[in-house]
Short mmCIF file of C-alpha atoms in Angstrom, two decimals:
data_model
loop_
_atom_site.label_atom_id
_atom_site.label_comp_id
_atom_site.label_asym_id
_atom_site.label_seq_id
_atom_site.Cartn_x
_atom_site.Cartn_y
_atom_site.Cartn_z
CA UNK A 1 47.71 -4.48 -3.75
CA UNK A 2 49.10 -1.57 -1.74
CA UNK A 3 46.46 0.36 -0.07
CA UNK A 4 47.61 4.05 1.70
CA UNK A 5 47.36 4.41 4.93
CA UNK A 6 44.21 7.06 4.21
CA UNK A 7 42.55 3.96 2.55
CA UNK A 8 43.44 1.89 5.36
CA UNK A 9 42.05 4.65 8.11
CA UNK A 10 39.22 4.68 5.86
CA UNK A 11 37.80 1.06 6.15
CA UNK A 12 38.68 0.89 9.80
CA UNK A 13 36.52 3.56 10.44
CA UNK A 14 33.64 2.01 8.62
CA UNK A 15 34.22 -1.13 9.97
CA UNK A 16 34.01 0.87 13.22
CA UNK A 17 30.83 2.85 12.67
CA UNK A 18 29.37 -0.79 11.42
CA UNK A 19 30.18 -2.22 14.37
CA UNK A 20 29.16 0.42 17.22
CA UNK A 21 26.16 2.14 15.13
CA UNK A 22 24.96 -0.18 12.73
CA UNK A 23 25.19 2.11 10.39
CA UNK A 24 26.86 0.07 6.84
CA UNK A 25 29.21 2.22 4.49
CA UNK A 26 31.48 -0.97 4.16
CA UNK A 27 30.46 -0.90 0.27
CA UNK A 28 30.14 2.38 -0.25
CA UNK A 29 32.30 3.65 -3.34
CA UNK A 30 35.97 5.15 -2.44
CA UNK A 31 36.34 8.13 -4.31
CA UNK A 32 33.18 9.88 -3.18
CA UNK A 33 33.23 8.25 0.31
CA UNK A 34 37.11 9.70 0.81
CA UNK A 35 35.98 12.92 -0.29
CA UNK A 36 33.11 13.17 2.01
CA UNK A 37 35.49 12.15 4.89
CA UNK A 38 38.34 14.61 4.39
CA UNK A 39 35.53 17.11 4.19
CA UNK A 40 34.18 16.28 7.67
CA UNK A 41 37.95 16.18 8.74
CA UNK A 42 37.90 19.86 7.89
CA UNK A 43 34.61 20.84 9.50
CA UNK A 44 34.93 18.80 12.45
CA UNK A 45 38.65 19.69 13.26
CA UNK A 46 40.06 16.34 13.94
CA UNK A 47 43.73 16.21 12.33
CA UNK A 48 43.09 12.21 11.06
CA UNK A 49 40.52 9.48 9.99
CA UNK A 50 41.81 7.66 13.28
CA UNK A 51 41.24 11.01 15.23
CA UNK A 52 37.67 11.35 14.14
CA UNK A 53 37.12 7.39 15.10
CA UNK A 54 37.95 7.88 18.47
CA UNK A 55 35.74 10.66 18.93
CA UNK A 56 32.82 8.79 17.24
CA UNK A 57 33.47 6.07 19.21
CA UNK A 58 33.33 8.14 22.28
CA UNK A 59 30.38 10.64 21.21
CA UNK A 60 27.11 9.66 19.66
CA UNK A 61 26.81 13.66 18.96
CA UNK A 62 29.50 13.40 16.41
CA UNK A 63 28.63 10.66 14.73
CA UNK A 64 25.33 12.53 14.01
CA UNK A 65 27.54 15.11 13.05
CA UNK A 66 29.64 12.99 10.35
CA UNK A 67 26.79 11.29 9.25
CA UNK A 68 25.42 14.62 7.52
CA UNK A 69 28.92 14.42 5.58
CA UNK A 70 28.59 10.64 4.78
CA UNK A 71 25.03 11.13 3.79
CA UNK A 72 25.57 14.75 1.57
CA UNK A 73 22.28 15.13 -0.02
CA UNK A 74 22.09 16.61 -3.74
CA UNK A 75 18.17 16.97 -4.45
CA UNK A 76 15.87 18.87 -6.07
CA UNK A 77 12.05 18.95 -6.54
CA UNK A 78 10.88 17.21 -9.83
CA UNK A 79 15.22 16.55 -10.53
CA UNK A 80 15.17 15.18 -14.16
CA UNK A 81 11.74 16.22 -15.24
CA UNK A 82 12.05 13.82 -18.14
CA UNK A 83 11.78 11.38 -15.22
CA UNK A 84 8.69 12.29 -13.93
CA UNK A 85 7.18 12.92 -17.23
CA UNK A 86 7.60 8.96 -17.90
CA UNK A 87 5.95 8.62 -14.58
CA UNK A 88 3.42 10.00 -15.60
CA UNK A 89 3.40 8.69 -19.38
CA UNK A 90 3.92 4.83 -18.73
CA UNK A 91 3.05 4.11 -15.01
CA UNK A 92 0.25 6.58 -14.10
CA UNK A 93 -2.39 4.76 -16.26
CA UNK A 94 -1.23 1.50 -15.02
CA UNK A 95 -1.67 2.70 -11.17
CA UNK A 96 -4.89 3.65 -11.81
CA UNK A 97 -6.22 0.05 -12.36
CA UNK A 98 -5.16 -0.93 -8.26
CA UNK A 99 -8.02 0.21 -5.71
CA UNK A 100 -4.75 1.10 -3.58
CA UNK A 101 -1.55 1.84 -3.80
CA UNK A 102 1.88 1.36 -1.58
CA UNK A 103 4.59 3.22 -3.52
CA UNK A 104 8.67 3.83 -1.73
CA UNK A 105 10.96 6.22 -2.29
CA UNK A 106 13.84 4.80 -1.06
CA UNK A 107 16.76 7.35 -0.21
CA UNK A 108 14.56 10.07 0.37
CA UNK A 109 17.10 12.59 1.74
CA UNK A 110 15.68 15.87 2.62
CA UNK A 111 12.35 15.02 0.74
CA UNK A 112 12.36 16.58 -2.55
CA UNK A 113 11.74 14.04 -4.50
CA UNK A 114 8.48 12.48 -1.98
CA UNK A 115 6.75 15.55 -2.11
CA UNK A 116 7.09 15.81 -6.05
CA UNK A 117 5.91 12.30 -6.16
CA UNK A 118 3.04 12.86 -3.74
CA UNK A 119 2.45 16.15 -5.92
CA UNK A 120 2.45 13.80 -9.17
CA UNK A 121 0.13 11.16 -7.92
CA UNK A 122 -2.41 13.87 -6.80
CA UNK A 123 -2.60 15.36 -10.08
CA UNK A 124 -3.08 11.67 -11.16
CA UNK A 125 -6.05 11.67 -8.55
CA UNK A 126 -4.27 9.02 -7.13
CA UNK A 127 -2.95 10.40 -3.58
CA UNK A 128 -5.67 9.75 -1.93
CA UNK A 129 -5.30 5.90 -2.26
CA UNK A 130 -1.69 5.81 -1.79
CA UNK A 131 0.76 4.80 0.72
CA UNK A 132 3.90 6.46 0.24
CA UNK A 133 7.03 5.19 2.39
CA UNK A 134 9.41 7.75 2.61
CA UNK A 135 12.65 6.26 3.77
CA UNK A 136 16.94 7.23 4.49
CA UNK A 137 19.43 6.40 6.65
CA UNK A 138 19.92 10.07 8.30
CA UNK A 139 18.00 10.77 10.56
CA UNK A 140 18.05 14.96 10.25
CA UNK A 141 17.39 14.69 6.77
CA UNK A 142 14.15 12.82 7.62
CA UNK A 143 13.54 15.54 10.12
CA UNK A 144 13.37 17.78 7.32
CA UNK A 145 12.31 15.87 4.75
CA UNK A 146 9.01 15.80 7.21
CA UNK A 147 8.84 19.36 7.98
CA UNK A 148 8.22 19.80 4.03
CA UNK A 149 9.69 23.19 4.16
CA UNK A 150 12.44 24.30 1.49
CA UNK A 151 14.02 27.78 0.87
CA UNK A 152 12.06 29.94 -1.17
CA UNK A 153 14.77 30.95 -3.54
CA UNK A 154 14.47 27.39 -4.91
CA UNK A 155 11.35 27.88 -6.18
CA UNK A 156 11.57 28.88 -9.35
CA UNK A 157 14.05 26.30 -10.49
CA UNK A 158 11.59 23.90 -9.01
CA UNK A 159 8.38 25.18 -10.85
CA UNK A 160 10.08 25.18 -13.92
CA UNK A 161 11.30 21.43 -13.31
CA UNK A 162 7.81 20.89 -12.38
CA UNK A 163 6.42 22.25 -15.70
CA UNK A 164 8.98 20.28 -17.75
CA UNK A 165 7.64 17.42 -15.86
CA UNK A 166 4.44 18.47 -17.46
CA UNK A 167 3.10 19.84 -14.55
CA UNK A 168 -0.17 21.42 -15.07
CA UNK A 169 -1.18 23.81 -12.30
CA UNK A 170 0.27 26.60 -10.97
CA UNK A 171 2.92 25.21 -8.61
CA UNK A 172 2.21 28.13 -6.21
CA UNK A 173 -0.63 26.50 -5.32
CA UNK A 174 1.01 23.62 -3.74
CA UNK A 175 2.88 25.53 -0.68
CA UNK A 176 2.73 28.72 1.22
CA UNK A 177 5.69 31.08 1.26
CA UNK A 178 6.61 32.80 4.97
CA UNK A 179 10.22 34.01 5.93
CA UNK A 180 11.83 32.97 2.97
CA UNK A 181 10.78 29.70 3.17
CA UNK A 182 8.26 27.60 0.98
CA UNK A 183 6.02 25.16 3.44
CA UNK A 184 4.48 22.33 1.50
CA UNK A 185 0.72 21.91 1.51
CA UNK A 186 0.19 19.48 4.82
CA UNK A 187 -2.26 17.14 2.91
CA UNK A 188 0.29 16.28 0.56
CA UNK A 189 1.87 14.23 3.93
CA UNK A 190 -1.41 12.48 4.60
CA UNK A 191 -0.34 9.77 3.12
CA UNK A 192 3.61 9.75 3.48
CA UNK A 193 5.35 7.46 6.23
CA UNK A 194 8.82 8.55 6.83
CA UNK A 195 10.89 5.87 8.34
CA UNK A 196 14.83 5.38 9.08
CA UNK A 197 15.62 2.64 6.47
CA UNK A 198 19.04 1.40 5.24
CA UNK A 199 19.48 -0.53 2.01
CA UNK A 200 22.74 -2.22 3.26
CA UNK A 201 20.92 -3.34 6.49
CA UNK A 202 17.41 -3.45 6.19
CA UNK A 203 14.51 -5.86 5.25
CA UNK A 204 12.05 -5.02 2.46
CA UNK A 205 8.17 -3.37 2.22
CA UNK A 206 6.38 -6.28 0.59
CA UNK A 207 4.22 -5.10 -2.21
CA UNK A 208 5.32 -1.83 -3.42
CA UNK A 209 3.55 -0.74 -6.60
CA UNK A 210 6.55 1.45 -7.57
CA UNK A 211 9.77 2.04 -5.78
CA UNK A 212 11.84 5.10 -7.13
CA UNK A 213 15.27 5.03 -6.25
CA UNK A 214 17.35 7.67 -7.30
CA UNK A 215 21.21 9.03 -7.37
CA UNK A 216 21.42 6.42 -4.32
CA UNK A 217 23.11 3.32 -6.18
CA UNK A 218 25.97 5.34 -7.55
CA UNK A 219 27.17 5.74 -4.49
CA UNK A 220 27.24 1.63 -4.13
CA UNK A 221 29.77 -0.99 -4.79
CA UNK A 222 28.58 -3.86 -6.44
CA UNK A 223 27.61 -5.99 -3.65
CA UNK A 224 25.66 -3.58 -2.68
CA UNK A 225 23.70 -2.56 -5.31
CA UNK A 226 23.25 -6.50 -6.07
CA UNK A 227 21.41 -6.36 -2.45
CA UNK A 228 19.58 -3.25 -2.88
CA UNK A 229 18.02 -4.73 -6.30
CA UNK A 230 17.07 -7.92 -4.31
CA UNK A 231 15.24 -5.77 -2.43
CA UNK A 232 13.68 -4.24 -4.62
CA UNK A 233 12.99 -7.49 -6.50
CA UNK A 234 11.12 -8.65 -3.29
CA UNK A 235 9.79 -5.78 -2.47
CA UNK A 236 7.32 -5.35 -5.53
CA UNK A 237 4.20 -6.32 -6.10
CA UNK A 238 3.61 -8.58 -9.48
CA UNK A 239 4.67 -6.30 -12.71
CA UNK A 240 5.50 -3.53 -10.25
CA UNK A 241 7.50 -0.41 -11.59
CA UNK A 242 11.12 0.42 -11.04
CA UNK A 243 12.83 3.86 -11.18
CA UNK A 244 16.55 4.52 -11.16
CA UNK A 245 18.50 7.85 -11.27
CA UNK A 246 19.87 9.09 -14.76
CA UNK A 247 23.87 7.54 -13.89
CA UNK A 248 22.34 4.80 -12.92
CA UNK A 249 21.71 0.74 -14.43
CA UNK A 250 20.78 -2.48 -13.53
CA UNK A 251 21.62 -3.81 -16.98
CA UNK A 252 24.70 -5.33 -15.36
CA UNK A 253 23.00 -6.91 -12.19
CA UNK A 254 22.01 -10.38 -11.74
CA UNK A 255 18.46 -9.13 -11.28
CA UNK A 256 18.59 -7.84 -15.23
CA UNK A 257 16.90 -10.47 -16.59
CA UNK A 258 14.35 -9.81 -14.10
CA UNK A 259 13.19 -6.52 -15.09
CA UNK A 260 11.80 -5.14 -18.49
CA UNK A 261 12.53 -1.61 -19.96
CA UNK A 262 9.35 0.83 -19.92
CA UNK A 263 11.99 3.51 -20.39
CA UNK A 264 15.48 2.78 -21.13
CA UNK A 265 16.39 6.78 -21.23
CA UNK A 266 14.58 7.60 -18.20
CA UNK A 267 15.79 4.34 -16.14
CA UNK A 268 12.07 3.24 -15.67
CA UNK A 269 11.62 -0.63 -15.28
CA UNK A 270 8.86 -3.22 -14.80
CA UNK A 271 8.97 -6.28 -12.86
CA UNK A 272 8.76 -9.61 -15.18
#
């Protein structure tokens, strides 16, 4: 096999950043990993991959810095209402019958898609009984992600999302607007713990009602994802639920036979 010497540069430097910060992008895909590192090249002004691993190596600041590049996050509220509207179809009534509820949302970026969920149980009248664990691997997007506040000009992609998601309020109601901003309604965080969490690295949450993962795995190689559905596995509760981004399967995992459709089109699974 001949590898360049960019692919090369490459796994050194995630062999490096494993190493120092314990951070794992060993089995991260190539093609979108290389991209987001010649990116941060750019923005960071170092003239090679080997450049930019001395300086990580040598300043915790920029590996902050190029872990917003490695950790790019492409979100939006109520993303794939179709999604949601399963949620709410299939594993909604099913919720209902626990007296409580722990459910993860693991790869929570900049928190879109917790404070749709949290919005979704509550119109479910099921927030108040729920323990949402909010988790990702960078630490600034958790910063924000807790902060629940999201520029205003989003908005009205996100309430109609919301109302394709057969949302049935006013989605106004749900944050105030101030300096072109949008801040999220503080009891919707009652019940959310945000915590640093890494699927490559990490243990599990034991007994998760429903753990929605999405647009995380396709940024896996196969070992990976294999240990991120083990997880998972673990991590839920008897007949607990299962969601997965749109690109995204575990019809080719060992842990298929494990899981059951609910909804093949919208990637929501049940435990066996």
């Amino acid at each position: 096999m001949h590898h360049s010497d960019t692919d090369i540069e490459l796994k050194v430097l995630m062999d490096a950043i494993y190493m120092k910060y314990s951070y794992d992008f060993r089995d991260y895909t190539g093609a979108s990993q290389k991209r987001r590192v010649l990116h941060a090249l750019r923005e960071m002004e170092c003239a090679s991959i080997s450049a930019l691993q001395a300086r990580i190596m040598h300043e915790p600041a920029a590996f902050s810095e190029l872990l917003q590049y490695l950790t790019i996050p492409v979100t939006s509220m109520f993303r794939d209402p179709s999604y949601y509207a399963a949620l709410r179809a299939h594993v909604m009534p099913v919720l209902r019958t626990y007296p409580s509820l722990k459910i993860w949302v693991a790869g929570c970026s900049t928190g879109e898609e917790v404070y749709s969920m949290a919005i979704l149980l509550k119109e479910e009248g099921l927030l108040e009984r729920s323990m949402i664990y909010a988790t990702d691997i960078n630490p600034q997007s958790l910063d924000k992600a807790r902060k629940g506040v999201f520029p205003l000009d989003a908005m009205r992609e996100y309430t109609e999302n919301y109302q394709a998601a057969g949302g049935a309020r006013s989605f106004s109601e749900y944050y105030t607007a101030a300096y072109n901003a949008a801040l999220f309604d503080r009891a919707l965080c009652e019940n959310i713990t945000f915590a640093d969490h890494s699927l490559a690295t990490d243990a599990v949450f034991a007994e998760t009602h429903l753990i929605s993962c999405r647009n995380v795995m396709i940024y896996f190689k196969k070992k990976l994802q294999e240990r991120a559905f083990g997880l998972f596995h673990e991590s839920l509760c008897h007949r607990g639920f299962l969601g997965l981004g749109s690109k995204e399967s575990i019809d080719f995992s060992a842990y298929a036979p494990a899981f059951e459709p609910v909804d093949k089109r919208e990637r929501v699974f049940r435990k066996r």
